[in-house]
Every structure is written in structure tokens, then in C-alpha cells.
CSV table of C-alpha atoms and ligand atoms in Angstrom, one decimal:
chain,number,residue,atom,x,y,z
A,1,MET,CA,13.2,25.2,27.3
A,2,LEU,CA,14.5,24.3,23.8
A,3,ALA,CA,17.6,22.9,25.4
A,4,ARG,CA,15.5,20.7,27.7
A,5,VAL,CA,13.5,19.3,24.7
A,6,THR,CA,16.7,18.7,22.7
A,7,GLN,CA,18.3,16.9,25.7
A,8,SER,CA,15.2,14.8,26.2
A,9,ARG,CA,15.1,13.8,22.5
A,10,THR,CA,18.8,12.9,22.6
A,11,ILE,CA,18.1,10.6,25.6
A,12,HIS,CA,15.3,8.9,23.8
A,13,TRP,CA,17.5,8.4,20.7
A,14,LEU,CA,20.2,6.9,22.9
A,15,GLY,CA,17.7,4.8,24.6
A,16,ARG,CA,16.5,3.4,21.3
A,17,GLN,CA,20.1,2.6,20.2
A,18,LEU,CA,20.9,0.9,23.4
A,19,SER,CA,17.7,-1.2,23.3
A,20,ASN,CA,18.9,-2.3,19.8
A,21,GLN,CA,22.1,-3.9,21.3
A,22,ASP,CA,20.6,-7.3,20.9
A,23,ASN,CA,20.1,-6.7,17.2
A,24,PRO,CA,23.5,-6.6,15.5
A,25,ALA,CA,21.9,-5.5,12.3
A,26,SER,CA,21.2,-2.0,13.7
A,27,TRP,CA,25.0,-1.5,14.3
A,28,LEU,CA,26.4,-3.3,11.3
A,29,ASP,CA,24.1,-2.2,8.6
A,30,PRO,CA,25.6,1.2,8.0
A,31,LEU,CA,29.0,-0.5,7.5
A,32,MET,CA,27.5,-3.2,5.3
A,33,ALA,CA,25.6,-0.7,3.2
A,34,ARG,CA,29.0,0.9,2.3
A,35,ILE,CA,30.7,-2.4,1.5
A,36,ASN,CA,27.8,-4.0,-0.4
A,37,PRO,CA,24.2,-2.8,0.0
A,38,MET,CA,22.9,-6.3,-0.7
A,39,TRP,CA,24.3,-7.5,2.7
A,40,VAL,CA,22.2,-5.1,4.8
A,41,GLN,CA,20.1,-7.1,7.3
A,42,ALA,CA,17.5,-4.7,8.6
A,43,TYR,CA,15.5,-5.0,5.3
A,44,THR,CA,15.8,-7.0,2.2
A,45,PRO,CA,18.0,-5.1,-0.3
A,46,ALA,CA,16.6,-5.1,-3.9
A,47,ARG,CA,18.6,-3.9,-6.8
A,48,VAL,CA,16.9,-2.0,-9.6
A,49,GLU,CA,17.4,-3.9,-12.8
A,50,GLN,CA,15.2,-1.8,-15.1
A,51,ALA,CA,13.1,1.4,-15.0
A,52,ILE,CA,10.4,1.5,-17.6
A,53,GLN,CA,8.3,4.6,-18.4
A,54,ASP,CA,4.7,3.2,-18.8
A,55,THR,CA,2.8,6.5,-19.2
A,56,ASP,CA,3.7,10.2,-18.7
A,57,ASP,CA,3.4,9.8,-15.0
A,58,THR,CA,3.9,6.1,-14.3
A,59,ARG,CA,7.1,4.0,-14.2
A,60,THR,CA,7.6,0.3,-13.6
A,61,PHE,CA,10.7,-0.6,-11.6
A,62,VAL,CA,11.9,-4.2,-12.1
A,63,LEU,CA,13.8,-5.3,-8.9
A,64,ARG,CA,16.0,-8.1,-7.9
A,65,PRO,CA,15.6,-8.7,-4.1
A,66,ALA,CA,18.3,-10.6,-2.2
A,67,ARG,CA,17.3,-14.2,-2.2
A,68,ARG,CA,16.4,-14.2,1.5
A,69,TRP,CA,13.2,-12.3,0.6
A,70,THR,CA,10.3,-14.7,1.2
A,71,GLY,CA,8.2,-14.0,-1.9
A,72,PHE,CA,4.5,-13.0,-2.3
A,73,ARG,CA,1.1,-13.9,-3.6
A,74,ALA,CA,-0.6,-12.0,-6.4
A,75,GLY,CA,-2.5,-9.0,-5.1
A,76,GLN,CA,-0.2,-8.3,-2.1
A,77,HIS,CA,1.7,-5.1,-1.2
A,78,VAL,CA,5.2,-4.4,0.1
A,79,ASN,CA,6.8,-1.5,2.0
A,80,ILE,CA,9.8,0.0,0.4
A,81,CYS,CA,12.5,1.9,2.3
A,82,ILE,CA,14.6,4.6,0.7
A,83,GLU,CA,16.7,7.4,2.0
A,84,ILE,CA,16.0,11.0,0.8
A,85,ASP,CA,18.3,13.7,2.1
A,86,GLY,CA,19.5,11.5,4.9
A,87,VAL,CA,16.0,10.6,6.1
A,88,ARG,CA,14.7,7.1,5.8
A,89,ARG,CA,11.2,7.0,4.1
A,90,LYS,CA,8.9,4.1,3.8
A,91,ARG,CA,5.9,3.7,1.5
A,92,THR,CA,3.6,0.9,0.5
A,93,PHE,CA,3.1,-0.2,-3.1
A,94,SER,CA,1.4,-3.2,-4.8
A,95,LEU,CA,3.5,-5.7,-6.6
A,96,SER,CA,2.5,-5.6,-10.3
A,97,SER,CA,4.4,-8.7,-11.5
A,98,SER,CA,3.3,-12.3,-11.0
A,99,PRO,CA,4.9,-14.5,-8.3
A,100,ARG,CA,6.0,-16.8,-11.2
A,101,LEU,CA,8.5,-14.2,-12.3
A,102,TRP,CA,10.0,-14.2,-8.8
A,103,GLU,CA,10.1,-17.9,-8.6
A,104,ALA,CA,11.6,-18.3,-12.1
A,105,GLN,CA,14.0,-15.4,-12.4
A,106,GLY,CA,14.2,-13.8,-8.9
A,107,LEU,CA,12.5,-10.6,-10.1
A,108,VAL,CA,9.6,-8.5,-9.0
A,109,SER,CA,8.1,-5.3,-10.3
A,110,LEU,CA,6.5,-2.2,-8.8
A,111,THR,CA,4.5,0.1,-11.0
A,112,ILE,CA,4.4,3.6,-9.4
A,113,LYS,CA,2.5,6.7,-10.4
A,114,ARG,CA,4.0,10.1,-9.7
A,115,LEU,CA,1.7,11.9,-7.2
A,116,PRO,CA,1.6,15.7,-7.5
A,117,GLY,CA,3.7,17.0,-4.5
A,118,GLY,CA,4.5,13.4,-3.4
A,119,LEU,CA,8.0,13.4,-1.9
A,120,VAL,CA,8.6,9.7,-2.4
A,121,THR,CA,6.9,9.0,-5.7
A,122,ASN,CA,8.7,12.1,-7.2
A,123,TRP,CA,12.0,10.9,-5.9
A,124,LEU,CA,11.4,7.4,-7.3
A,125,HIS,CA,10.6,8.9,-10.7
A,126,ASP,CA,13.4,11.4,-10.8
A,127,GLN,CA,16.3,9.7,-8.9
A,128,LEU,CA,15.9,5.9,-8.9
A,129,GLU,CA,17.8,4.3,-11.7
A,130,PRO,CA,19.1,0.8,-12.6
A,131,GLY,CA,21.9,-0.3,-10.4
A,132,GLN,CA,20.6,1.4,-7.3
A,133,VAL,CA,19.5,-0.5,-4.2
A,134,ILE,CA,16.3,0.1,-2.2
A,135,GLY,CA,14.9,-1.7,0.9
A,136,LEU,CA,12.0,-4.1,0.5
A,137,GLY,CA,9.8,-5.4,3.3
A,138,GLU,CA,8.0,-8.7,3.4
A,139,ALA,CA,4.7,-8.9,1.4
A,140,PHE,CA,1.4,-8.6,3.1
A,141,GLY,CA,-2.3,-8.1,2.3
A,142,GLU,CA,-5.5,-10.0,1.7
A,143,PHE,CA,-6.5,-8.9,-1.8
A,144,LEU,CA,-6.3,-12.5,-2.9
A,145,ILE,CA,-8.2,-14.7,-5.3
A,146,PRO,CA,-10.2,-17.3,-3.5
A,147,GLU,CA,-9.7,-21.0,-4.1
A,148,PRO,CA,-11.1,-23.0,-5.8
A,149,ALA,CA,-11.5,-20.9,-8.9
A,150,GLN,CA,-14.7,-18.8,-9.3
A,151,PRO,CA,-15.9,-16.2,-11.8
A,152,VAL,CA,-14.2,-12.9,-11.1
A,153,LEU,CA,-14.9,-9.3,-11.9
A,154,PHE,CA,-12.1,-6.7,-11.4
A,155,ILE,CA,-13.0,-3.0,-11.3
A,156,ALA,CA,-9.8,-0.9,-11.3
A,157,GLY,CA,-9.2,2.9,-11.6
A,158,GLY,CA,-5.9,4.6,-12.6
A,159,SER,CA,-2.9,3.1,-10.9
A,160,GLY,CA,-5.3,0.8,-9.0
A,161,ILE,CA,-4.6,-1.6,-11.9
A,162,THR,CA,-1.2,-2.6,-10.3
A,163,PRO,CA,-2.4,-5.5,-8.1
A,164,VAL,CA,-4.8,-6.6,-10.8
A,165,LEU,CA,-1.9,-6.9,-13.3
A,166,SER,CA,-0.3,-9.3,-10.9
A,167,HIS,CA,-3.5,-11.3,-10.6
A,168,LEU,CA,-4.3,-11.4,-14.3
A,169,GLU,CA,-0.8,-12.6,-15.2
A,170,THR,CA,-1.0,-15.3,-12.6
A,171,MET,CA,-4.4,-16.4,-13.7
A,172,VAL,CA,-3.4,-16.6,-17.3
A,173,THR,CA,-0.2,-18.6,-16.4
A,174,GLN,CA,-2.3,-21.0,-14.4
A,175,ASP,CA,-5.0,-21.3,-17.1
A,176,TYR,CA,-7.6,-20.0,-14.7
A,177,PRO,CA,-10.7,-22.1,-15.5
A,178,ALA,CA,-13.5,-19.5,-14.8
A,179,PRO,CA,-14.6,-16.3,-16.6
A,180,VAL,CA,-12.7,-13.1,-15.6
A,181,THR,CA,-13.7,-9.6,-16.6
A,182,LEU,CA,-11.7,-6.4,-16.0
A,183,LEU,CA,-13.4,-3.0,-16.2
A,184,TYR,CA,-10.4,-0.5,-16.2
A,185,PHE,CA,-11.2,3.2,-15.7
A,186,VAL,CA,-8.6,5.8,-16.9
A,187,ARG,CA,-8.9,9.5,-17.4
A,188,THR,CA,-7.9,9.2,-21.1
A,189,HIS,CA,-6.5,6.4,-23.2
A,190,ARG,CA,-3.0,7.9,-22.8
A,191,ASP,CA,-3.2,7.0,-19.1
A,192,VAL,CA,-3.7,3.3,-19.7
A,193,ILE,CA,-1.0,1.4,-17.8
A,194,ALA,CA,0.3,-1.8,-19.4
A,195,GLY,CA,-2.2,-1.6,-22.3
A,196,GLU,CA,-0.1,-3.9,-24.5
A,197,LYS,CA,0.2,-6.5,-21.7
A,198,LEU,CA,-3.5,-6.4,-21.0
A,199,ARG,CA,-4.3,-7.0,-24.7
A,200,ALA,CA,-1.8,-9.8,-24.9
A,201,LEU,CA,-3.2,-11.5,-21.8
A,202,ALA,CA,-6.8,-11.3,-23.2
A,203,TYR,CA,-5.6,-12.7,-26.5
A,204,ARG,CA,-3.8,-15.6,-24.8
A,205,HIS,CA,-6.7,-16.4,-22.4
A,206,PRO,CA,-10.2,-16.5,-24.1
A,207,VAL,CA,-12.1,-16.4,-20.8
A,208,LEU,CA,-10.5,-13.0,-19.9
A,209,THR,CA,-12.4,-9.9,-21.1
A,210,VAL,CA,-10.7,-6.5,-20.8
A,211,ARG,CA,-12.7,-3.3,-21.1
A,212,VAL,CA,-10.9,0.0,-20.9
A,213,ILE,CA,-13.2,3.0,-20.2
A,214,ALA,CA,-12.0,6.6,-20.5
A,215,THR,CA,-13.7,8.9,-18.0
A,216,ASN,CA,-12.6,12.3,-19.4
A,217,GLU,CA,-12.7,12.0,-23.2
A,218,SER,CA,-16.2,13.3,-23.7
A,219,GLU,CA,-17.9,16.5,-22.7
A,220,GLU,CA,-19.6,14.8,-19.7
A,221,PRO,CA,-17.4,12.6,-17.5
A,222,ARG,CA,-18.1,8.9,-18.1
A,223,PHE,CA,-18.3,7.1,-14.8
A,224,LEU,CA,-19.1,3.4,-14.0
A,225,ASN,CA,-22.8,2.8,-14.4
A,226,GLY,CA,-25.4,0.1,-14.0
A,227,GLU,CA,-25.3,-0.9,-17.7
A,228,ASP,CA,-21.5,-1.7,-17.5
A,229,LEU,CA,-22.4,-4.2,-14.8
A,230,ASP,CA,-25.5,-5.6,-16.4
A,231,GLU,CA,-23.5,-6.6,-19.4
A,232,ILE,CA,-21.4,-9.0,-17.3
A,233,PRO,CA,-22.6,-12.5,-17.5
A,234,ASP,CA,-23.5,-14.2,-14.2
A,235,LEU,CA,-22.6,-11.1,-12.2
A,236,LYS,CA,-24.3,-12.2,-9.1
A,237,ASN,CA,-22.0,-15.2,-8.8
A,238,ARG,CA,-18.8,-13.4,-9.4
A,239,GLU,CA,-16.2,-12.5,-6.8
A,240,ALA,CA,-15.7,-8.7,-7.2
A,241,TYR,CA,-12.3,-7.0,-6.7
A,242,LEU,CA,-12.2,-3.2,-6.4
A,243,CYS,CA,-9.0,-1.1,-6.5
A,244,GLY,CA,-8.9,2.6,-7.4
A,245,PRO,CA,-10.0,6.0,-6.1
A,246,LYS,CA,-12.5,5.9,-3.2
A,247,GLY,CA,-15.3,7.5,-5.3
A,248,LEU,CA,-15.0,4.6,-7.9
A,249,MET,CA,-14.9,2.0,-5.2
A,250,ASP,CA,-17.9,3.4,-3.3
A,251,LEU,CA,-19.9,3.7,-6.5
A,252,ALA,CA,-19.0,0.1,-7.6
A,253,ARG,CA,-20.0,-1.3,-4.2
A,254,ASP,CA,-23.4,0.5,-4.4
A,255,LEU,CA,-24.1,-0.7,-7.9
A,256,LEU,CA,-23.0,-4.3,-7.0
A,257,HIS,CA,-25.2,-4.3,-3.9
A,258,GLN,CA,-28.2,-3.1,-6.1
A,259,ARG,CA,-27.6,-6.1,-8.3
A,260,GLY,CA,-27.5,-8.7,-5.5
A,261,VAL,CA,-23.7,-9.1,-5.1
A,262,THR,CA,-23.3,-9.5,-1.3
A,263,ASP,CA,-20.5,-7.9,0.7
A,264,ASP,CA,-18.7,-11.3,1.3
A,265,ARG,CA,-18.1,-11.4,-2.5
A,266,ILE,CA,-16.7,-7.8,-2.7
A,267,HIS,CA,-13.0,-7.4,-1.9
A,268,SER,CA,-11.2,-4.0,-2.0
A,269,THR,CA,-7.9,-2.5,-1.4
A,270,PHE,CA,-6.7,1.1,-1.4
A,271,PHE,CA,-3.8,2.3,-3.5
A,272,ALA,CA,-3.6,5.7,-1.8
A,273,PRO,CA,-4.6,6.9,1.6
A,274,PRO,CA,-8.4,7.1,1.6
A,275,ALA,CA,-10.0,10.4,2.6
A,276,PRO,CA,-10.5,10.2,6.4
A,277,THR,CA,-13.9,10.0,7.8
A,278,ARG,CA,-15.1,13.2,9.3
A,279,LEU,CA,-15.0,12.8,13.1
A,280,GLU,CA,-18.3,13.5,14.6
A,281,ILE,CA,-17.0,14.5,18.0
A,282,THR,CA,-16.7,18.1,19.0
A,283,GLU,CA,-13.2,18.0,20.3
A,284,PRO,CA,-11.0,15.1,19.3
A,285,GLY,CA,-7.6,14.8,20.9
A,286,GLY,CA,-6.3,14.3,24.4
A,287,GLN,CA,-3.1,13.9,26.4
A,288,VAL,CA,-1.0,11.0,25.1
A,289,THR,CA,1.4,9.1,27.3
A,290,PHE,CA,4.1,7.1,25.6
A,291,ALA,CA,4.8,4.9,28.6
A,292,LYS,CA,7.9,3.0,27.5
A,293,SER,CA,9.6,6.2,26.4
A,294,ASP,CA,8.4,8.2,29.4
A,295,VAL,CA,7.0,11.0,27.2
A,296,GLN,CA,3.8,12.9,27.6
A,297,VAL,CA,2.2,15.1,24.9
A,298,GLY,CA,-0.6,17.5,25.4
A,299,PRO,CA,-3.8,17.5,23.3
A,300,GLU,CA,-3.1,17.7,19.5
A,301,GLY,CA,-6.6,17.9,18.1
A,302,ASP,CA,-7.4,15.3,15.5
A,303,THR,CA,-3.7,14.5,14.7
A,304,ASN,CA,-3.1,10.7,14.5
A,305,LEU,CA,-1.0,8.9,17.1
A,306,LEU,CA,1.8,8.2,14.7
A,307,GLU,CA,2.3,11.9,13.9
A,308,ILE,CA,2.0,12.8,17.5
A,309,ALA,CA,4.7,10.3,18.4
A,310,GLU,CA,7.0,11.5,15.6
A,311,ALA,CA,6.5,15.2,16.6
A,312,ALA,CA,7.6,14.2,20.1
A,313,GLY,CA,10.9,12.8,18.7
A,314,LEU,CA,9.9,9.1,18.9
A,315,SER,CA,10.3,6.7,16.0
A,316,PRO,CA,7.6,4.0,16.2
A,317,GLN,CA,7.5,1.4,13.4
A,318,TYR,CA,5.3,2.2,10.4
A,319,GLY,CA,4.9,1.1,6.9
A,320,CYS,CA,2.0,2.3,4.7
A,321,ARG,CA,0.7,5.2,6.9
A,322,MET,CA,-2.8,4.4,5.6
A,323,GLY,CA,-4.1,1.6,7.7
A,324,ILE,CA,-3.3,-1.4,5.6
A,325,CYS,CA,0.0,-3.0,6.7
A,326,HIS,CA,-0.5,-3.0,10.5
A,327,GLN,CA,3.2,-2.4,11.0
A,328,CYS,CA,2.4,0.6,13.3
A,329,SER,CA,0.2,-1.5,15.5
A,330,CYS,CA,1.0,-1.2,19.2
A,331,ARG,CA,-0.6,-1.8,22.6
A,332,LYS,CA,-2.9,0.8,24.0
A,333,THR,CA,-3.1,0.2,27.8
A,334,ARG,CA,-5.7,2.9,28.6
A,335,GLY,CA,-8.0,5.4,27.0
A,336,THR,CA,-10.2,5.6,23.9
A,337,VAL,CA,-9.2,6.2,20.3
A,338,ILE,CA,-11.2,6.8,17.1
A,339,ASN,CA,-10.4,5.0,13.9
A,340,ARG,CA,-9.8,7.8,11.4
A,341,LEU,CA,-11.0,5.7,8.4
A,342,THR,CA,-14.2,4.2,9.8
A,343,GLY,CA,-15.1,6.6,12.6
A,344,GLN,CA,-15.3,3.6,15.0
A,345,VAL,CA,-14.6,4.3,18.6
A,346,SER,CA,-12.4,1.8,20.6
A,347,GLY,CA,-13.1,0.5,24.1
A,348,PRO,CA,-11.4,2.2,27.0
A,349,GLY,CA,-9.1,-0.7,28.0
A,350,GLU,CA,-6.1,-2.6,26.7
A,351,GLU,CA,-6.0,-3.5,23.0
A,352,SER,CA,-3.9,-3.2,19.9
A,353,VAL,CA,-4.3,0.0,17.9
A,354,GLN,CA,-2.9,1.2,14.5
A,355,LEU,CA,-1.1,4.4,15.3
A,356,CYS,CA,-1.4,5.9,11.8
A,357,ILE,CA,-5.2,5.9,11.7
A,358,SER,CA,-6.0,6.4,15.4
A,359,VAL,CA,-6.9,9.7,17.0
A,360,PRO,CA,-7.2,10.0,20.8
A,361,GLN,CA,-10.4,10.9,22.3
A,362,GLY,CA,-9.4,11.9,25.8
A,363,PRO,CA,-6.2,10.8,27.6
A,364,VAL,CA,-4.5,7.7,26.1
A,365,THR,CA,-1.6,5.6,27.3
A,366,LEU,CA,0.4,3.6,24.8
A,367,ASP,CA,3.2,1.0,25.1
A,368,VAL,CA,5.6,3.0,23.0
B,401,FES,S1,1.6,2.2,9.0
B,401,FES,FE1,0.6,0.7,7.9
B,401,FES,S2,-1.2,0.4,9.1
B,401,FES,FE2,-0.2,2.0,10.1
């Protein structure tokens, strides 16, 4: 039985290599990586220029991507690709530098917090040093400042500050003409990321107000509250940007709603996989048919389609694994899936689904 499974996986692997025949990068890259990693074609190589320890558990990596990388807008994310013990790993992070730095000096930065037990973040902290090369995907994401300029409120928690840093630096460089307020929640003042930079930006740009609030420095935890928001001039007409733990974002959204800020003015982005919505169905799961690969897998409970595919020896595309980047999107030709984040149930017919956040409800057929 084991031999049959192994044989079938080998055939799928071979099939994938053969289907890549049109793509010379897939054959040449291993060779290129040995000669000069900056020549690799499958992703944009980015050399680490600097690694800066921001706080006990946060480092900023300054990278120089190969010039073919197409750049980004403030607030966007990128996927990075690294190899750990011979296995390629991809993760999504926000860019913390401003696009101006890329345009002027060809540099970008990622500010990354070490996650307890996190394979990739721990590797980045412990192993990634100046001179090494990692892979960089193209930038994506809609956490963008609207044009023309309007008053803005940022509410950030912990390492959720990273896309906000990119925004603030960009706004100050462009002499943003409307008021901007940042409420930045950290556990203690030791955990403030880029404190000096934030102070310097506020000093340079009088319409920028930065307030750092420590949640765990008094006996009772100090969370965001109504008074914090009531102190912000003209709150109702601000565009609000939320990035941080889900609890902070939910609370912020509620308090903003109570003060008349409508949903179309509230923008949010996750910096870590949000806690999945509890599925209200008695028995999630169902047989999954990966039609192109000719593989069928029996019911796997509430496991998402990406993990089901990987467990079956397939390698569909993915990036963030948390529903942001859409790199795992593929065609469902039949069956119903549930969105793990929202609890929304799909139709039964043909449509695009994100594998990493979709759980089958009954038999499902995919173009994978
Ligand atoms: S891997 Fe990014 S949305 Fe699924």
C-alpha cells in the first residue's frame, strides 16, 4: 500500500516537472542559484544588506532586491521565500520602509517579530544575516491611503505597526496636508518598534500625532477605550486604518461604529493568521477530487483544501496561508466550500476559491 502511494506521488512530481518544460526557470534556477543567487528567475532575489535588532523579539531586515522587482505602494505586503532544511517555505510580511527608499536607493525593509514556535520567523531571527539572499514576491494588498488626502487615524497593535511605518514615512516625505493620528498599542514600552523613528516623524511633521499606549504596565490591562477616540479631533471624518491582533481590531471597529465612523471609512489588514471562525456545521469535510492531478482524498474534517492537497503530495501555489494574497486561488468546478475566516458558504457551481481558507462541505472537485 505504502509503495503504491509513494509511486503515485513520484508520478505526480514527475508530472509537475514535465508540465514545467515551457518554463526554463524551473530547470535553470538550481544552477543559477549556485553561480549567482541574484540571477534566479522563479522569484526576485533580494540580498540582505543589514539586520537591525529593534526590540528583544523584533528585527528589521534591509534588503536589496534585484532591479527587476516592480516596487510597491505604502501599506502593501510581500511573500518571501526561503529554504529551511531543504524545504522551500513562503511567508507574507508587510514592507516597513517607504517606496521612496526603493526608488532612491533600491532598498526595502521588512520588520519581523519572532513568533513563539514559528518555524520561519525563528529561522529569520537566528539564521538570516547580511550577505544572504532570499526570494521576494511582487507586492500586493489594498491597505492603501485614499487619494486625495483626508484626515487619517491609524490604530496599530504590536508588530501591526509595520505597514503603518511605511505609510507614515511616505506621508511625511510627501508633506501630507491633512491631520494624521497614530494610536500604537504595545505590551510595555520596551516593545515599541521604531520608537525613535516615530518620534522623529512626529517632530518633522506637525500634523502627525503619535500616542503610544502600554497595555500591560499597570495592574489592570489598559485596552483601547472610548475616551482614546473621543480625544481625536474630527473623528467622524477620518479614514481609519487598523492593523494588529484581532481583539484590538474588533474592539476598534465597534468603538468607531458607536462614534459614527462608517464601514467604508474603516480599513484593516491582518499581520498574523486570524483565529478561524467556528464552523456551525455538524460535520465539515468531504471527498476532494484534484481533477488535473487525478487524485482523490477522503473526508478530512475541517482541514483546509491547501493542507489536504499538500498531505496528498500535491504542491499548489500559496503565499500567505491566511487569506490575504490570493496566490492559492484556484477553480472549483463542483461542490460547496466554507470560508474558514468568515463562515460564508459558497455556491455549488464553478468559481474561484482560496485553498488556504476553504473547507469542503461535502464532495468538492478542484482544477488542481
Ligand atoms: S495563500 Fe494567500 S490567500 Fe491563500
